[in-house]
CSV table of C-alpha atoms and ligand atoms in Angstrom, one decimal:
chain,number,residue,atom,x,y,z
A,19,UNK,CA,-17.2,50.5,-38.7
A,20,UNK,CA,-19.8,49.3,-41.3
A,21,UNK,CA,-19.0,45.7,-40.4
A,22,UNK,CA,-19.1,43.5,-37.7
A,23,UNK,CA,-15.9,42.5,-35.4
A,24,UNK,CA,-15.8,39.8,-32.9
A,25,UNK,CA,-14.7,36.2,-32.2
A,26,UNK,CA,-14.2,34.3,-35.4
A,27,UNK,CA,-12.6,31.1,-33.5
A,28,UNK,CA,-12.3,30.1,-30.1
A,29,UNK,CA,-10.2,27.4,-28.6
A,30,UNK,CA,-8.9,26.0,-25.0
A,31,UNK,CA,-6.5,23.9,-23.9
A,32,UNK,CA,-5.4,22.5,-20.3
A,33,UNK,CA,-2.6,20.9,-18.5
A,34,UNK,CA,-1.7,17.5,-18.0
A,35,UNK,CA,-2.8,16.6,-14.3
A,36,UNK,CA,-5.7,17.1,-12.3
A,37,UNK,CA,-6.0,17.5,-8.8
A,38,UNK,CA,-9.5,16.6,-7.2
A,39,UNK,CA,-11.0,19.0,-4.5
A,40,UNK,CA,-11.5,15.5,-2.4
A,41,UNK,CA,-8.0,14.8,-2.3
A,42,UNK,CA,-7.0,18.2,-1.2
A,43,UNK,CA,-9.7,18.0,1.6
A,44,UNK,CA,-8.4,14.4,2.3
A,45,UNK,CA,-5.1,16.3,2.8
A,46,UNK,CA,-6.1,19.5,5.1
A,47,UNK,CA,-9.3,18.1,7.0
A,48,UNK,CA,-11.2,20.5,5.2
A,49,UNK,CA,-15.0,19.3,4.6
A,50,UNK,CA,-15.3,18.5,1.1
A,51,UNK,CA,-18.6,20.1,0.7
A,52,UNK,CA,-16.6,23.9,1.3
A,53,UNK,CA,-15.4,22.9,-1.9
A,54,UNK,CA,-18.0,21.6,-4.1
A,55,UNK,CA,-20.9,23.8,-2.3
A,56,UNK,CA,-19.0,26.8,-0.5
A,57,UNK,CA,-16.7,28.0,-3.4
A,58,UNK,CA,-17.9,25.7,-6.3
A,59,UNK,CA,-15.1,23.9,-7.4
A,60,UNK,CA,-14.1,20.0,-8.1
A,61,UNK,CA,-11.4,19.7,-9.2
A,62,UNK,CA,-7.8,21.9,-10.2
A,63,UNK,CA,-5.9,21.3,-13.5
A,64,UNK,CA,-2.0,20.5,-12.6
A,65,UNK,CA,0.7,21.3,-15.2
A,66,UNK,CA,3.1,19.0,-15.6
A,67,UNK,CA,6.9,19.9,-15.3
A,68,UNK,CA,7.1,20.5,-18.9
A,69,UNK,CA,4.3,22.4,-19.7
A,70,UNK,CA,3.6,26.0,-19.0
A,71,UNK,CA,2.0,29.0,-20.2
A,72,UNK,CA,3.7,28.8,-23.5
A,73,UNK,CA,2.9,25.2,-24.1
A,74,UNK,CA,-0.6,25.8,-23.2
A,75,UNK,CA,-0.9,28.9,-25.7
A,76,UNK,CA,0.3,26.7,-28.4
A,77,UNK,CA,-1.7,23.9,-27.5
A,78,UNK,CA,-4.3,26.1,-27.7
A,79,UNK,CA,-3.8,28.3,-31.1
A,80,UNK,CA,-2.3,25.7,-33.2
A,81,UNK,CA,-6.2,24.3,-34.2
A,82,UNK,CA,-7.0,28.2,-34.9
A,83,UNK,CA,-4.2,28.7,-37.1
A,84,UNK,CA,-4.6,25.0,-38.5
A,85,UNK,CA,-8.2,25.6,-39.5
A,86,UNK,CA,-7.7,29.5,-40.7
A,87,UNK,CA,-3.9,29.8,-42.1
A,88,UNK,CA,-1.5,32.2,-40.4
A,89,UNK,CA,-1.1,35.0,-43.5
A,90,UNK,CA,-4.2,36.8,-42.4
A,91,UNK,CA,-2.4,37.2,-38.4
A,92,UNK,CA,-0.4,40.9,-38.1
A,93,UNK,CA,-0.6,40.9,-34.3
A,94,UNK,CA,-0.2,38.1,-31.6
A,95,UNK,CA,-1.9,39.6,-27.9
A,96,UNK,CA,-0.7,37.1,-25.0
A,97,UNK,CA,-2.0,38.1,-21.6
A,98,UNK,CA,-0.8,36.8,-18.6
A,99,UNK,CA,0.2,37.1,-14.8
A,100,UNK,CA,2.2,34.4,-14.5
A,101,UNK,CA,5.0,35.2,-17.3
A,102,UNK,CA,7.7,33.7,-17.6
A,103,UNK,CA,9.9,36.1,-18.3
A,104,UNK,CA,10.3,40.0,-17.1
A,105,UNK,CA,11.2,41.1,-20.7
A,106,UNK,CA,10.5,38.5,-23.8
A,107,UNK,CA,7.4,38.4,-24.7
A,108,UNK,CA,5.9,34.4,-24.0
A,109,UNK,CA,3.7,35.2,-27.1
A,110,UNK,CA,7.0,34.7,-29.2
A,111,UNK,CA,7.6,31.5,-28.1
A,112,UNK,CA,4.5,30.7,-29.6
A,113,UNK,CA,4.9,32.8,-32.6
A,114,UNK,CA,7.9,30.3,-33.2
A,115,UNK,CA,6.1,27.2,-32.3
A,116,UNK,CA,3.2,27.8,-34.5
A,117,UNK,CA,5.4,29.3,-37.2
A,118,UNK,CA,3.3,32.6,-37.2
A,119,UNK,CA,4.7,35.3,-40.4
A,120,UNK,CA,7.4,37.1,-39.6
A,121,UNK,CA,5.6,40.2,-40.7
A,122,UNK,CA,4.0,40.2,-37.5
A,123,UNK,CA,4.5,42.3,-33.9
A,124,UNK,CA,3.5,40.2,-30.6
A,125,UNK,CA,3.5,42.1,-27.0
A,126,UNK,CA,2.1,40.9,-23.8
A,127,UNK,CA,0.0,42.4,-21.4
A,128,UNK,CA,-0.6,42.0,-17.6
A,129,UNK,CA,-2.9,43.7,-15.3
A,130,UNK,CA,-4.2,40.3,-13.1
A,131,UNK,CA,-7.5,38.4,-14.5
A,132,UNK,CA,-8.2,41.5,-16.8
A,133,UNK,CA,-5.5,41.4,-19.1
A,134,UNK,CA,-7.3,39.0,-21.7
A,135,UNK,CA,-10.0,41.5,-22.0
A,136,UNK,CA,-8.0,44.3,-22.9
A,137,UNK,CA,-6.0,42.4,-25.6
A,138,UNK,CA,-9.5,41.4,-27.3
A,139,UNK,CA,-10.3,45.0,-27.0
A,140,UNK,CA,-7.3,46.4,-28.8
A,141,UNK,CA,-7.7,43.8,-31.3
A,142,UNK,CA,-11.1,45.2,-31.7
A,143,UNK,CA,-9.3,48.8,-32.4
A,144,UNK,CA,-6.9,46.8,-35.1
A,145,UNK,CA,-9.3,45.0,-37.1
A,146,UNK,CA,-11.6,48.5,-37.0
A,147,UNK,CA,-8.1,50.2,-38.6
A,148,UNK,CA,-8.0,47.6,-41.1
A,149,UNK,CA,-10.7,44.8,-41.5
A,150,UNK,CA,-8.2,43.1,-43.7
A,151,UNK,CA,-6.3,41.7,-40.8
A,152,UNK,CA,-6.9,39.2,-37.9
A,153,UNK,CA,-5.8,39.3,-34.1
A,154,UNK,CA,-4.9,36.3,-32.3
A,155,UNK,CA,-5.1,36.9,-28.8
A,156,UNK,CA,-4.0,34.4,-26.2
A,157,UNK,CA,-4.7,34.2,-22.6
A,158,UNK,CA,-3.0,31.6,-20.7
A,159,UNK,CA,-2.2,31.3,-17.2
A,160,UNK,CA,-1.4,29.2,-14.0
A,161,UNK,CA,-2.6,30.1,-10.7
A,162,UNK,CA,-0.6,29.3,-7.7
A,163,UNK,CA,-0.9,29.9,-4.1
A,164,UNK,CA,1.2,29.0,-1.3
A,165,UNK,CA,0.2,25.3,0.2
A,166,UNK,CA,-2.4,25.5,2.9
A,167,UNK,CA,-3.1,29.0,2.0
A,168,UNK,CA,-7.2,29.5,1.7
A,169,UNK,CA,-6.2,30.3,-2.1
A,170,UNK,CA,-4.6,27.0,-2.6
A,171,UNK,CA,-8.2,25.4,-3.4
A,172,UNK,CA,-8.8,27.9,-6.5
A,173,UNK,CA,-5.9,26.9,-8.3
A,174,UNK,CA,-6.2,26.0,-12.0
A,175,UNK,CA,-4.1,26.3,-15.1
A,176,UNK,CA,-5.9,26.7,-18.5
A,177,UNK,CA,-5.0,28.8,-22.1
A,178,UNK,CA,-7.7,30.2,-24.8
A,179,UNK,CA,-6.8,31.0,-28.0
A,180,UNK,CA,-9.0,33.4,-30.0
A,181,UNK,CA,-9.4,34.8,-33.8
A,182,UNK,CA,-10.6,38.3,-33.8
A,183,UNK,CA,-11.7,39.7,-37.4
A,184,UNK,CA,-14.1,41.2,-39.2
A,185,UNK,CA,-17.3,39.4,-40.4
A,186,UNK,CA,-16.8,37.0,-37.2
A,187,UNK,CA,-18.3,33.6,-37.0
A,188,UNK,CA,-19.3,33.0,-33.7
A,189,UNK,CA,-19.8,36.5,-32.3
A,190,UNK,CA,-19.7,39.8,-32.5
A,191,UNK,CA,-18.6,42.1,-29.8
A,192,UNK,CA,-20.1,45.5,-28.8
A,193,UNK,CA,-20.0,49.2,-28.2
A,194,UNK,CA,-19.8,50.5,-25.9
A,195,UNK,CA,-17.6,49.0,-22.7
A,196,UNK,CA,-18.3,49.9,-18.9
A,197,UNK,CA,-15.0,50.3,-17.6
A,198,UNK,CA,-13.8,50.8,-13.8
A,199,UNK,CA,-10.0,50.8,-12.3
A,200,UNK,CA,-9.8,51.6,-8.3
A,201,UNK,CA,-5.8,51.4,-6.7
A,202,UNK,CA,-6.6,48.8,-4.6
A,203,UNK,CA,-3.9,45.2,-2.9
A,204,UNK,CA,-6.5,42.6,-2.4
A,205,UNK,CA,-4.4,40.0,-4.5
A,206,UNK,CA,-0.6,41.0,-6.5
A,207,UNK,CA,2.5,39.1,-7.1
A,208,UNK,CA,6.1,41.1,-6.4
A,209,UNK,CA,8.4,40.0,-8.9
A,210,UNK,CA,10.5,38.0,-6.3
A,211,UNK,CA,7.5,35.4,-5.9
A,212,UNK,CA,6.4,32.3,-7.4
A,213,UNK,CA,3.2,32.3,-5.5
A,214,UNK,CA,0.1,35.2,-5.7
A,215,UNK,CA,-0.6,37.3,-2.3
A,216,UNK,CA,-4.1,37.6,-2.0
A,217,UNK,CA,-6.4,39.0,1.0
A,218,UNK,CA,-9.5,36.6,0.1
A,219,UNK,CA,-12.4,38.6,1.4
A,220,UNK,CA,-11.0,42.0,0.4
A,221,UNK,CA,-10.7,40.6,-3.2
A,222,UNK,CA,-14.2,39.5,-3.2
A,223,UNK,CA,-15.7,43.3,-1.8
A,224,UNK,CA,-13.5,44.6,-4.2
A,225,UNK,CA,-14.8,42.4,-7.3
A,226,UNK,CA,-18.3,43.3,-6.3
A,227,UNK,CA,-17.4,47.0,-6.1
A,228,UNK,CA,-15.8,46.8,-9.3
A,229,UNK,CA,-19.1,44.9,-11.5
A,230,UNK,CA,-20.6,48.1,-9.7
A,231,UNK,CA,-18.2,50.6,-11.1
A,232,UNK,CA,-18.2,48.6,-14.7
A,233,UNK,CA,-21.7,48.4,-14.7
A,234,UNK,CA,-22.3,51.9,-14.2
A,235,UNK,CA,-20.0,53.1,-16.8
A,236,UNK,CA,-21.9,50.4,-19.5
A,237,UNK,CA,-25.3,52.2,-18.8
A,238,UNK,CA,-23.8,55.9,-18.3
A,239,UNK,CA,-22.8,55.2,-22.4
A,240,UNK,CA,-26.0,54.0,-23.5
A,241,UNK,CA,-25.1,49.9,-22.7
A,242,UNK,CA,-28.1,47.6,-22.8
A,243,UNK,CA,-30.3,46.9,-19.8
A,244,UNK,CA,-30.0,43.9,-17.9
A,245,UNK,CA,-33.0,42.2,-19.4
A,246,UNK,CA,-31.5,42.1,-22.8
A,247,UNK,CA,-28.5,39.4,-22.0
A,248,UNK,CA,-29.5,35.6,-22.2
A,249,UNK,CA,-26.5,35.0,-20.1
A,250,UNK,CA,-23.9,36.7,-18.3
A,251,UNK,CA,-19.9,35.4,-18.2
A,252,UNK,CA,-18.2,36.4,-15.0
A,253,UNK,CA,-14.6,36.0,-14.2
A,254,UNK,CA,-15.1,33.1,-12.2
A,255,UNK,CA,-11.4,32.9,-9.6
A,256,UNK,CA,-14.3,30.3,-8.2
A,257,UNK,CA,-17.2,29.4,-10.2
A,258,UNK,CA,-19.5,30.6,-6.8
A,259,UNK,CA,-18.5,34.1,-7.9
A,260,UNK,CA,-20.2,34.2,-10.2
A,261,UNK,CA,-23.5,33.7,-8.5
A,262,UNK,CA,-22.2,36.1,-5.9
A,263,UNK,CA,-21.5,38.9,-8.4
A,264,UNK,CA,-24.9,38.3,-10.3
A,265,UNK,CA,-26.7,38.4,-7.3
A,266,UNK,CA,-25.3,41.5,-6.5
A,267,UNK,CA,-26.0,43.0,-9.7
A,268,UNK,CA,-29.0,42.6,-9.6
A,269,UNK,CA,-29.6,43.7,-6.4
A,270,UNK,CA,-27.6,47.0,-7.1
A,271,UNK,CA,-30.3,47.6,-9.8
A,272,UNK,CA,-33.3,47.2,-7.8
A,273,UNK,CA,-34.4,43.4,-8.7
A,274,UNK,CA,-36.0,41.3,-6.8
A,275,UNK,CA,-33.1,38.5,-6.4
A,276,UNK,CA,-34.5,35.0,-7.6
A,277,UNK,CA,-32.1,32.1,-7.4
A,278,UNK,CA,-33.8,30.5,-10.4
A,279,UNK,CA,-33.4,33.3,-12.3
A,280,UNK,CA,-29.7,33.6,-11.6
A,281,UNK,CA,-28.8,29.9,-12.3
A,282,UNK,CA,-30.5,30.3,-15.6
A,283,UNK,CA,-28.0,33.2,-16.2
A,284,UNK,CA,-25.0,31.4,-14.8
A,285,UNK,CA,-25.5,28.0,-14.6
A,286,UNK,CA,-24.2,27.2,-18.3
A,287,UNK,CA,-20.9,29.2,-17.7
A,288,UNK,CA,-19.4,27.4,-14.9
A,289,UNK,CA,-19.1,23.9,-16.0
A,290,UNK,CA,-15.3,24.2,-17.2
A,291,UNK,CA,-13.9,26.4,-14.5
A,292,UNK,CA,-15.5,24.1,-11.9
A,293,UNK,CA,-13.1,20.9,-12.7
A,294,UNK,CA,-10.2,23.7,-14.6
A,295,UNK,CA,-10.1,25.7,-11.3
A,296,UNK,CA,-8.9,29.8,-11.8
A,297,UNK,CA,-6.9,30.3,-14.8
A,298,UNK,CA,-6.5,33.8,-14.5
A,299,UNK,CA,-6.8,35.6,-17.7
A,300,UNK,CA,-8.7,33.0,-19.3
A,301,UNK,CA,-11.1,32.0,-17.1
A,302,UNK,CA,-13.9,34.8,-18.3
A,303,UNK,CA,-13.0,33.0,-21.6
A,304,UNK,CA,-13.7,29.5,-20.5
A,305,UNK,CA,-17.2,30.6,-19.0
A,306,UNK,CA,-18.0,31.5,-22.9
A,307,UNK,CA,-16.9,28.7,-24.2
A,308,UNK,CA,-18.6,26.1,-21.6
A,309,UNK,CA,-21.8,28.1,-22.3
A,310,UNK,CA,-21.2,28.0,-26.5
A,311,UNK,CA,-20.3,24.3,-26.0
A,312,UNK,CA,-23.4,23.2,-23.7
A,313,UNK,CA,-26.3,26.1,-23.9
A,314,UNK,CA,-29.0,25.3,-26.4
A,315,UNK,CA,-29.0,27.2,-29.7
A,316,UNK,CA,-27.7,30.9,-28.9
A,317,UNK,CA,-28.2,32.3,-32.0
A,318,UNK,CA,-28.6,36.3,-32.2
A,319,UNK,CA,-28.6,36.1,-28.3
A,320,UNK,CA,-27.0,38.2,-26.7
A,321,UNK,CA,-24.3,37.5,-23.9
A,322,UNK,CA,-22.5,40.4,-20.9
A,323,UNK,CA,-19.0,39.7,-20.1
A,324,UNK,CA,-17.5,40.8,-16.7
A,325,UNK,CA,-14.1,40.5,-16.5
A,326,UNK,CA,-12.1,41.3,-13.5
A,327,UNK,CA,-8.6,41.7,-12.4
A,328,UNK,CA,-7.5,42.6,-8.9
A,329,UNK,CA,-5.5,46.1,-8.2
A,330,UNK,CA,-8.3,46.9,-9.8
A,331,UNK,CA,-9.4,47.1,-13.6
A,332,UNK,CA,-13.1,45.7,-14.4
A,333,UNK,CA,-15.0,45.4,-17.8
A,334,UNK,CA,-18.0,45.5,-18.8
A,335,UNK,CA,-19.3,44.4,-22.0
A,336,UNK,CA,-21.7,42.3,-24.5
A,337,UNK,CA,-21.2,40.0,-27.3
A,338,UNK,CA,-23.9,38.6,-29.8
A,339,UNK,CA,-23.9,35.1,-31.1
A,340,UNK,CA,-23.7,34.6,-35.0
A,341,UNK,CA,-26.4,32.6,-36.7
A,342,UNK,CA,-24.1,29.5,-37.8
A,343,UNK,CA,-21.6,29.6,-34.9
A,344,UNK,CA,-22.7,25.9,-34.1
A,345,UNK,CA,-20.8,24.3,-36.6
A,346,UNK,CA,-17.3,26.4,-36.0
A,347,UNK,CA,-17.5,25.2,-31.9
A,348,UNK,CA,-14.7,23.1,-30.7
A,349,UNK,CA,-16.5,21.3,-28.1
A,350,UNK,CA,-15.3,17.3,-28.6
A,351,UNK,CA,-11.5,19.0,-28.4
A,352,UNK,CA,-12.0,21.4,-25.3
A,353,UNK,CA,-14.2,17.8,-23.5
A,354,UNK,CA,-10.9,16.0,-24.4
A,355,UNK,CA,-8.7,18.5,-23.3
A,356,UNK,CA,-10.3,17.6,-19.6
A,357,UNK,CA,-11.0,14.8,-19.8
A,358,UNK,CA,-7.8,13.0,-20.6
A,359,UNK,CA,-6.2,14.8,-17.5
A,360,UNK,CA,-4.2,12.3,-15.4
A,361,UNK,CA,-5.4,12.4,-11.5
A,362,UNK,CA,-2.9,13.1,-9.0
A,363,UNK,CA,-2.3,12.4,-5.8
A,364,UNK,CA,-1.2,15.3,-3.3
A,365,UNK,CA,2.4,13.8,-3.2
A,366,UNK,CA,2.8,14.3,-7.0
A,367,UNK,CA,0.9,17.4,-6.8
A,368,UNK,CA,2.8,19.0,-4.0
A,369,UNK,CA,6.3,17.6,-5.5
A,370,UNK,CA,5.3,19.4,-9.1
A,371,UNK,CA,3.7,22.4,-6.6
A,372,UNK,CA,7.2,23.0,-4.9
A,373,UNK,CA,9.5,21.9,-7.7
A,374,UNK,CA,12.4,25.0,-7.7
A,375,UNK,CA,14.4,24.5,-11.4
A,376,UNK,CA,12.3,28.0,-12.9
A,377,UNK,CA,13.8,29.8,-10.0
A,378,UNK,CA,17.4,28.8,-9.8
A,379,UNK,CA,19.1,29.9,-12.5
A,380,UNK,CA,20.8,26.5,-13.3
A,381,UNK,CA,20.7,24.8,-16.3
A,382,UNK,CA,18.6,21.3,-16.3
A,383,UNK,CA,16.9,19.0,-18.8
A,384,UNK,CA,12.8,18.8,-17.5
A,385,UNK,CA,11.9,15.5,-17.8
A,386,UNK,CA,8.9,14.3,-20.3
A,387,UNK,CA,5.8,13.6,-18.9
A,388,UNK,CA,3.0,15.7,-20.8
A,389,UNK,CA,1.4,13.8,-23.7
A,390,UNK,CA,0.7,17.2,-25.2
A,391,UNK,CA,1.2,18.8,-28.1
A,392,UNK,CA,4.2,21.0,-27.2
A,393,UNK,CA,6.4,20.9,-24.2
A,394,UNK,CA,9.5,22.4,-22.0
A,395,UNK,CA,12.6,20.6,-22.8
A,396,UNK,CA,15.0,22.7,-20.9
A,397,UNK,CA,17.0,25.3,-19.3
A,398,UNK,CA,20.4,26.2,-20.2
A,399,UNK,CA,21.8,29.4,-20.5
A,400,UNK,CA,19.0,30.9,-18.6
A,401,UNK,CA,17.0,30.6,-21.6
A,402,UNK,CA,13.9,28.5,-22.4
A,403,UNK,CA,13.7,25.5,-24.7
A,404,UNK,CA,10.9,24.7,-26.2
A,405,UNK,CA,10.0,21.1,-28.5
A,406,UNK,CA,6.8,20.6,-30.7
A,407,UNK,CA,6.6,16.7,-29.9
B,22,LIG,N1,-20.4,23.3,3.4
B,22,LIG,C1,-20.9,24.2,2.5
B,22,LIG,N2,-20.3,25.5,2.4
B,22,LIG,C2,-19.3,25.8,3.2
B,22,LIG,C3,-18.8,24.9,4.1
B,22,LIG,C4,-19.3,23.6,4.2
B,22,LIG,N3,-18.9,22.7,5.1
B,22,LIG,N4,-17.7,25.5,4.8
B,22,LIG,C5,-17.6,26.7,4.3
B,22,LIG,N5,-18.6,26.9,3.3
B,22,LIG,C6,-18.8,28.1,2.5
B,22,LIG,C7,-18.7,29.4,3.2
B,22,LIG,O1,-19.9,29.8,3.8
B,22,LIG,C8,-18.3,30.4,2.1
B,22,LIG,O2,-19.4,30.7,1.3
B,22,LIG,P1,-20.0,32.2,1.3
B,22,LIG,O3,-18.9,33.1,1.0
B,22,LIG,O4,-21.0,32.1,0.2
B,22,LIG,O5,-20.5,32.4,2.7
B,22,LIG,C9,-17.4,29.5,1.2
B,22,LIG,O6,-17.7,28.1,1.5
B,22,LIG,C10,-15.9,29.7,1.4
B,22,LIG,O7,-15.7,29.6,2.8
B,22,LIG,P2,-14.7,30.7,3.5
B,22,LIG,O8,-15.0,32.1,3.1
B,22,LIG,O9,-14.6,30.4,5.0
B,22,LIG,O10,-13.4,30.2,2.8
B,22,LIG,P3,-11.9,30.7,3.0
B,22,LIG,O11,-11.8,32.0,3.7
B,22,LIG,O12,-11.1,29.6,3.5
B,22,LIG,O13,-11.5,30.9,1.5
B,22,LIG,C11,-11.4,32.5,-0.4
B,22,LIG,C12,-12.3,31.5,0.5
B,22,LIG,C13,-11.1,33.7,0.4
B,22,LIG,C14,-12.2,32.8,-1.6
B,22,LIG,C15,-10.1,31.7,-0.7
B,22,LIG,O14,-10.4,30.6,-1.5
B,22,LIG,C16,-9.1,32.6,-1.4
B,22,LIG,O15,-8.3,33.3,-0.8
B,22,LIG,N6,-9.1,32.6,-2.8
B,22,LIG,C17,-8.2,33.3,-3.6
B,22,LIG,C18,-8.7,34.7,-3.8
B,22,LIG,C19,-9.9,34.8,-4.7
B,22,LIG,O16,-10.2,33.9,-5.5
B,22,LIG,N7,-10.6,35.9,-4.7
B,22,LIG,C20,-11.8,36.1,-5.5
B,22,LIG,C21,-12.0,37.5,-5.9
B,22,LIG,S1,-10.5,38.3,-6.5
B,22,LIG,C22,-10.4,37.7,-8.2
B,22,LIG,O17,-11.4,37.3,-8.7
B,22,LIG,C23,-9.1,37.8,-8.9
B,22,LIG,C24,-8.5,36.4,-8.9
B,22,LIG,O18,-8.7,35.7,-9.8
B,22,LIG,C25,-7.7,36.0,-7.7
């Protein structure tokens, strides 16, 4: 195309509670310091009964479509792994919330972590078919392990919402992509669970095999070279991947490995995942917008995504920043959205943690607790019921 296509808006939103990495260590002996240090993490956001991925997506778009009007919107993207349904699309729900046009189509896609990046790369493909039209792609997820699993410490829950169209105002996104997919279990859910399966050091070998495999597919098609990119977003399950899978880039390319050198690329990208914990499809997401929000000016920099979702399917990618992008940032709302996260204690954690109603089938009112926007009112008929509040 003759124009540019990127990000035109970018928004996050979070759940209700917050569970803090000293309270879980309080609970399972752990040393704290395997949390903060070892995998990088202080604290996990909670959901609250009534909140879930849908609530989350809508908390999340609602500014977007607030600040840009919904006419321009022919396709709604949601990406997930923790759907709530086996059919519907959760991006519906949200259509409905948000009062999206009915002249619209909405689909959701699931392949693990990576599914967020493929719906901002078919969005790419829409907006290149017709520049007239904008994409809103949603990523929204909660991550949940068993209790006193070695996962349980990288839960998180978080949604993105972003604008994709032509003439973009914070960033545009490049040709070409490094892509790499290997048939590999190092973490999967079977429909019959709540809670993800994971094999924790296979699905770190198999991350940094797969920003191999990416990588070498961006430069086999004529990608940048590594000292172009200011910084690089990683999908960050734990924001110390991050520094583990930038280390071992640039070892793979024949660097000498500096640690000062790799905080300066990462450092900026890990501040909302830290306290958010994994959220899934989103969490790549969140390392862009915690570097927009607290880097210095960015303008015309240039920034590599790596976004990474077991079984495999990695990606490989860059994004330049849009003189101007400053003043479309969101960063007093996503600072909110954490910060006004009740703290839990592991009783309330573990009773929302092991609470059955999704499961069984019956029908139940869920009782109010989240002071957000949008909320789960109920179950009956084995359907969903959703309330703007
Ligand atoms: N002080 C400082 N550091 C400490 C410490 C202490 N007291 N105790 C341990 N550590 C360090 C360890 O040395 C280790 O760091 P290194 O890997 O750099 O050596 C780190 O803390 C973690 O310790 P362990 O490896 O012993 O921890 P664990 O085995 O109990 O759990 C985990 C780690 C496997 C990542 C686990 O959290 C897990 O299963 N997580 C879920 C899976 C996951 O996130 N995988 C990531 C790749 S897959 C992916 O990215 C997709 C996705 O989203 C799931």
């Amino acid at each position: 195309a003759d124009f540019a296509i990127g990000l035109h808006d970018f928004s996050a939103a979070t759940g209700q509670y917050v569970l803090t990495h000293e309270t879980l260590a309080a609970e399972n002996g752990a040393d704290v310091a395997k949390y903060h240090k070892g995998i990088g993490q202080r604290s996990m956001s909670v959901p609250a009964v009534d909140e879930d991925i849908v609530t989350m997506a809508a908390a999340a778009a609602a500014p977007v479509v607030a600040r840009h009007g919904a006419d321009q919107i022919r396709t709604v993207l949601f990406a997930t792994e923790s759907s709530i349904d086996q059919a519907k699309a959760a991006g519906i729900y949200v259509h409905s919330l948000l009062g999206l046009p009915a002249g619209a189509r909405v689909v959701e896609l699931k392949q693990a972590c990576y599914s967020g990046t493929a719906a901002l790369q078919f969005a790419l493909g829409l907006v290149h078919r017709d520049r007239s039209e904008q994409v809103l792609v949603i990523a929204s997820d909660v991550s949940k392990y068993e209790r006193g699993t070695p996962g349980e410490a990288t839960q998180g829950a978080a949604a993105v919402a972003m604008l994709v169209s032509a003439e973009p105002a914070l960033m545009r996104i490049e040709n070409p992509s490094g892509m790499f997919t290997a048939d590999i279990m190092d973490f999967w859910r079977p429909n019959y669970r709540t809670t993800a399966l994971v094999d924790g050091q296979e699905s770190i070998s198999a991350y940094l095999q797969a920003v191999e495999g990416a990588w070498k597919d961006y430069t086999e098609r004529g990608g940048r070279s590594l000292d172009e990119f200011t910084a690089f977003c990683y999908h960050q399950p734990f924001t110390k991947m991050a520094y583990k899978a930038h280390r071992h880039l640039l070892d793979h390319c024949g660097y000498d490995v500096d640690d000062g050198e790799i905080t300066r690329a990462i450092g900026q990208t890990t501040g909302y995942n830290a306290v958010i914990g994994n959220s899934y499809t989103a969490s790549v997401y969140l390392a862009l917008a915690s570097l927009l929000d607290n880097a210095d000016d960015l303008t015309d920099r240039t920034v590599g995504f790596l976004s990474y979702g077991s079984g495999s399917v990695a990606e490989f990618f860059a994004g330049t920043v849009v003189p101007g992008y400053r003043s479309h940032l969101r960063t007093d709302m996503h600072r909110a959205a954490i910060d006004r996260r009740q703290e839990i204690d592991y009783a309330k954690y573990r009773e929302i943690h092991d609470h059955s109603f999704p499961v069984d089938g019956g029908n139940h009112a869920v009782p109010r607790e989240t002071t957000g926007p949008y909320r789960l009112a109920g179950l009956a008929g084995h359907k969903r019921l959703y309330e703007q509040l």
